[in-house]
PDB file of C-alpha atoms (C1' of nucleotides) in Angstrom:
ATOM      1  CA  MET A  11      60.276 124.743  69.025  1.00  0.00           C
ATOM      2  CA  LYS A  12      58.323 122.179  71.032  1.00  0.00           C
ATOM      3  CA  GLY A  13      59.594 120.482  74.157  1.00  0.00           C
ATOM      4  CA  LYS A  14      60.071 117.228  72.317  1.00  0.00           C
ATOM      5  CA  GLU A  15      62.483 118.776  69.854  1.00  0.00           C
ATOM      6  CA  LEU A  16      64.195 120.583  72.665  1.00  0.00           C
ATOM      7  CA  LEU A  17      65.021 117.219  74.185  1.00  0.00           C
ATOM      8  CA  ARG A  18      66.263 115.826  70.900  1.00  0.00           C
ATOM      9  CA  SER A  19      68.623 118.742  70.535  1.00  0.00           C
ATOM     10  CA  ARG A  20      69.894 118.510  74.094  1.00  0.00           C
ATOM     11  CA  SER A  21      73.570 117.510  73.967  1.00  0.00           C
ATOM     12  CA  VAL A  22      74.383 115.182  76.825  1.00  0.00           C
ATOM     13  CA  LEU A  23      75.747 111.924  75.437  1.00  0.00           C
ATOM     14  CA  PRO A  24      79.476 111.165  75.641  1.00  0.00           C
ATOM     15  CA  ILE A  25      81.179 109.570  72.652  1.00  0.00           C
ATOM     16  CA  GLY A  26      81.277 106.205  74.380  1.00  0.00           C
ATOM     17  CA  THR A  27      77.479 106.015  74.443  1.00  0.00           C
ATOM     18  CA  VAL A  28      77.279 107.189  70.859  1.00  0.00           C
ATOM     19  CA  MET A  29      79.634 104.400  69.849  1.00  0.00           C
ATOM     20  CA  LYS A  30      77.323 101.774  71.330  1.00  0.00           C
ATOM     21  CA  LEU A  31      74.204 103.364  69.879  1.00  0.00           C
ATOM     22  CA  THR A  32      75.599 103.711  66.363  1.00  0.00           C
ATOM     23  CA  ASN A  33      78.095 100.844  66.188  1.00  0.00           C
ATOM     24  CA  LEU A  34      80.628 103.335  64.845  1.00  0.00           C
ATOM     25  CA  THR A  35      84.197 103.616  66.171  1.00  0.00           C
ATOM     26  CA  ALA A  36      85.350 106.751  67.979  1.00  0.00           C
ATOM     27  CA  ARG A  37      87.687 107.331  65.054  1.00  0.00           C
ATOM     28  CA  GLN A  38      84.816 107.364  62.586  1.00  0.00           C
ATOM     29  CA  ILE A  39      82.601 109.558  64.741  1.00  0.00           C
ATOM     30  CA  ARG A  40      85.380 112.107  65.163  1.00  0.00           C
ATOM     31  CA  TYR A  41      86.239 111.941  61.494  1.00  0.00           C
ATOM     32  CA  TYR A  42      82.664 112.673  60.453  1.00  0.00           C
ATOM     33  CA  GLU A  43      82.789 115.676  62.726  1.00  0.00           C
ATOM     34  CA  GLU A  44      85.967 116.770  61.006  1.00  0.00           C
ATOM     35  CA  GLN A  45      84.002 116.555  57.773  1.00  0.00           C
ATOM     36  CA  GLU A  46      81.329 118.705  59.404  1.00  0.00           C
ATOM     37  CA  LEU A  47      78.677 116.013  59.076  1.00  0.00           C
ATOM     38  CA  VAL A  48      77.900 116.316  62.802  1.00  0.00           C
ATOM     39  CA  LEU A  49      78.660 119.204  65.133  1.00  0.00           C
ATOM     40  CA  PRO A  50      78.476 118.036  68.773  1.00  0.00           C
ATOM     41  CA  ASP A  51      78.790 120.431  71.687  1.00  0.00           C
ATOM     42  CA  ARG A  52      81.731 120.368  74.060  1.00  0.00           C
ATOM     43  CA  SER A  53      81.828 120.064  77.823  1.00  0.00           C
ATOM     44  CA  GLU A  54      83.981 122.267  79.987  1.00  0.00           C
ATOM     45  CA  GLY A  55      86.654 119.619  79.784  1.00  0.00           C
ATOM     46  CA  ASN A  56      86.506 119.647  75.988  1.00  0.00           C
ATOM     47  CA  ARG A  57      84.628 116.365  75.903  1.00  0.00           C
ATOM     48  CA  ARG A  58      82.206 115.919  72.977  1.00  0.00           C
ATOM     49  CA  LEU A  59      78.524 115.928  73.941  1.00  0.00           C
ATOM     50  CA  TYR A  60      76.009 114.532  71.461  1.00  0.00           C
ATOM     51  CA  SER A  61      72.256 115.012  71.169  1.00  0.00           C
ATOM     52  CA  LEU A  62      69.685 112.518  69.897  1.00  0.00           C
ATOM     53  CA  ASN A  63      69.614 114.509  66.683  1.00  0.00           C
ATOM     54  CA  ASP A  64      73.336 113.930  66.377  1.00  0.00           C
ATOM     55  CA  ILE A  65      72.711 110.204  66.788  1.00  0.00           C
ATOM     56  CA  ASP A  66      70.187 110.281  63.987  1.00  0.00           C
ATOM     57  CA  ARG A  67      72.581 112.165  61.777  1.00  0.00           C
ATOM     58  CA  LEU A  68      75.370 109.665  62.441  1.00  0.00           C
ATOM     59  CA  LEU A  69      73.116 106.723  61.679  1.00  0.00           C
ATOM     60  CA  GLU A  70      72.081 108.432  58.491  1.00  0.00           C
ATOM     61  CA  VAL A  71      75.692 109.048  57.488  1.00  0.00           C
ATOM     62  CA  LYS A  72      76.428 105.415  58.234  1.00  0.00           C
ATOM     63  CA  ASP A  73      73.616 104.274  55.952  1.00  0.00           C
ATOM     64  CA  TYR A  74      74.809 106.412  53.087  1.00  0.00           C
ATOM     65  CA  LEU A  75      78.336 105.118  53.568  1.00  0.00           C
ATOM     66  CA  ASP A  76      77.121 101.530  53.613  1.00  0.00           C
ATOM     67  CA  ASP A  77      75.378 102.226  50.335  1.00  0.00           C
ATOM     68  CA  GLY A  78      78.670 103.286  48.829  1.00  0.00           C
ATOM     69  CA  ILE A  79      78.328 107.064  48.913  1.00  0.00           C
ATOM     70  CA  ASN A  80      81.559 108.859  49.751  1.00  0.00           C
ATOM     71  CA  MET A  81      82.125 111.939  51.921  1.00  0.00           C
ATOM     72  CA  ALA A  82      81.816 114.303  48.974  1.00  0.00           C
ATOM     73  CA  GLY A  83      78.516 112.766  48.005  1.00  0.00           C
ATOM     74  CA  ILE A  84      77.110 112.933  51.535  1.00  0.00           C
ATOM     75  CA  LYS A  85      78.152 116.535  51.978  1.00  0.00           C
ATOM     76  CA  GLU A  86      76.482 117.264  48.682  1.00  0.00           C
ATOM     77  CA  ILE A  87      73.256 115.678  49.860  1.00  0.00           C
ATOM     78  CA  TYR A  88      73.156 117.805  53.004  1.00  0.00           C
ATOM     79  CA  ARG A  89      74.141 120.900  51.092  1.00  0.00           C
ATOM     80  CA  GLN A  90      71.170 120.307  48.816  1.00  0.00           C
ATOM     81  CA  ARG A  91      68.915 119.540  51.753  1.00  0.00           C
ATOM     82  CA  ARG A  92      69.722 122.925  53.277  1.00  0.00           C
ATOM     83  CA  GLN A  93      69.291 124.630  49.970  1.00  0.00           C
ATOM     84  CA  LYS A  94      65.901 123.038  49.534  1.00  0.00           C
ATOM     85  CA  GLN A  95      64.818 124.192  52.996  1.00  0.00           C
ATOM     86  CA  ALA A  96      66.047 127.688  52.245  1.00  0.00           C
ATOM     87  CA  SER A  97      63.964 127.735  49.105  1.00  0.00           C
ATOM     88  CA  LYS A  98      60.980 126.481  51.030  1.00  0.00           C
ATOM     89  CA  ARG A  99      61.230 129.558  53.264  1.00  0.00           C
ATOM     90  CA  HIS A 100      61.110 132.238  50.607  1.00  0.00           C
ATOM     91  CA  GLU A 101      58.829 130.164  48.464  1.00  0.00           C
ATOM     92  CA  GLU A 102      56.653 133.256  48.201  1.00  0.00           C
ATOM     93  CA  ASN A 103      58.662 134.945  45.491  1.00  0.00           C
ATOM     94  CA  LYS A 104      61.215 132.371  44.448  1.00  0.00           C
ATOM     95  CA  PRO A 105      59.362 129.076  43.948  1.00  0.00           C
ATOM     96  CA  LEU A 106      62.144 127.067  42.298  1.00  0.00           C
ATOM     97  CA  THR A 107      60.436 124.048  40.784  1.00  0.00           C
ATOM     98  CA  ASP A 108      61.603 120.500  41.394  1.00  0.00           C
ATOM     99  CA  SER A 109      62.327 120.364  37.713  1.00  0.00           C
ATOM    100  CA  ASP A 110      64.739 123.269  38.037  1.00  0.00           C
ATOM    101  CA  LEU A 111      66.417 121.737  41.085  1.00  0.00           C
ATOM    102  CA  ARG A 112      66.772 118.431  39.308  1.00  0.00           C
ATOM    103  CA  ARG A 113      68.544 120.051  36.392  1.00  0.00           C
ATOM    104  CA  ILE A 114      70.879 121.989  38.683  1.00  0.00           C
ATOM    105  CA  LEU A 115      71.663 118.940  40.799  1.00  0.00           C
ATOM    106  CA  HIS A 116      72.312 116.897  37.707  1.00  0.00           C
ATOM    107  CA  ASP A 117      74.821 119.411  36.395  1.00  0.00           C
ATOM    108  CA  GLU A 118      76.664 119.612  39.704  1.00  0.00           C
ATOM    109  CA  PHE A 119      76.620 115.878  40.092  1.00  0.00           C
ATOM    110  CA  MET A 120      78.243 115.340  36.728  1.00  0.00           C
ATOM    111  CA  ASN A 121      81.025 117.750  37.708  1.00  0.00           C
ATOM    112  CA  LEU A 122      81.530 116.162  41.127  1.00  0.00           C
ATOM    113  CA  GLY A 123      84.853 114.354  40.843  1.00  0.00           C
ATOM    114  CA  GLY A 124      85.695 111.269  42.855  1.00  0.00           C
ATOM    115  CA  LEU A 125      82.301 109.625  42.634  1.00  0.00           C
ATOM    116  CA  ASP A 126      82.508 106.173  41.130  1.00  0.00           C
ATOM    117  CA  THR A 127      79.731 104.184  39.534  1.00  0.00           C
ATOM    118  CA  PRO A 128      78.171 102.629  42.666  1.00  0.00           C
ATOM    119  CA  ASP A 129      78.134 106.052  44.254  1.00  0.00           C
ATOM    120  CA  GLN A 130      76.216 107.532  41.401  1.00  0.00           C
ATOM    121  CA  GLN A 131      73.576 104.819  41.634  1.00  0.00           C
ATOM    122  CA  SER A 132      73.198 105.263  45.390  1.00  0.00           C
ATOM    123  CA  PHE A 133      73.169 108.988  44.928  1.00  0.00           C
ATOM    124  CA  ARG A 134      70.151 108.743  42.713  1.00  0.00           C
ATOM    125  CA  THR A 135      68.518 106.130  44.885  1.00  0.00           C
ATOM    126  CA  HIS A 136      68.704 108.329  47.962  1.00  0.00           C
ATOM    127  CA  ASN A 137      68.088 111.688  46.408  1.00  0.00           C
ATOM    128  CA  PRO A 138      64.384 112.547  46.715  1.00  0.00           C
ATOM    129  CA  LEU A 139      64.742 114.921  43.827  1.00  0.00           C
ATOM    130  CA  MET A 140      65.872 112.228  41.439  1.00  0.00           C
TER     131      MET A 140
ATOM    132  C1'  DC B   7      88.529 104.648  83.571  1.00  0.00           C
ATOM    133  C1'  DT B   8      87.045 107.654  79.479  1.00  0.00           C
ATOM    134  C1'  DT B   9      88.069 111.005  76.043  1.00  0.00           C
ATOM    135  C1'  DC B  10      91.169 114.134  73.311  1.00  0.00           C
ATOM    136  C1'  DT B  11      94.664 115.402  69.756  1.00  0.00           C
ATOM    137  C1'  DA B  12      98.103 114.157  66.674  1.00  0.00           C
ATOM    138  C1'  DA B  13     100.676 111.068  64.081  1.00  0.00           C
ATOM    139  C1'  DC B  14     102.049 106.794  61.443  1.00  0.00           C
ATOM    140  C1'  DA B  15     104.854 101.111  61.738  1.00  0.00           C
TER     141       DA B  15
ATOM    142  C1'  DT C   9      90.265 103.491  59.212  1.00  0.00           C
ATOM    143  C1'  DG C  10      93.100 101.294  62.816  1.00  0.00           C
ATOM    144  C1'  DT C  11      96.026 102.166  66.438  1.00  0.00           C
ATOM    145  C1'  DT C  12      98.940 104.143  69.732  1.00  0.00           C
ATOM    146  C1'  DA C  13     101.184 107.754  72.671  1.00  0.00           C
ATOM    147  C1'  DG C  14     100.728 111.157  76.275  1.00  0.00           C
ATOM    148  C1'  DT C  15      97.166 114.155  78.416  1.00  0.00           C
ATOM    149  C1'  DA C  16      93.358 116.123  80.847  1.00  0.00           C
TER     150       DA C  16
END
DNA sequence: CTTCTAACA
DNA sequence: TGTTAGTA
């Protein structure tokens, strides 16, 4: 890891600063944490400490939400993102093709309850695999 | 004064 | 999500 990334992962920002930087309410920021969309560190006094990477993640979550994607959809996107990175690591022996991923994602998407029409459109719009 | 958890008129 | 109560 390079120094630059080390700084981005350094948790030092209190929730108040994060609120101003993201235009999100404390309620929303804490709720997204409850949904495991962001996992800030904690100070000795149990205060949340965010990193620049956390800020980016929150802004990203906010964008998806603005586009009509719900919590389930966002979690799904990150779940896939991690899965894709995992595949990229052992790409030596298990090179799952984009075509395969697309089929799998499509199946799971169709079985994902709670996603209304606008969500489905946004889902496709933001999913690099579709 | 700022943040935290829990709860709901 | 907003908001508020009672803390730390």
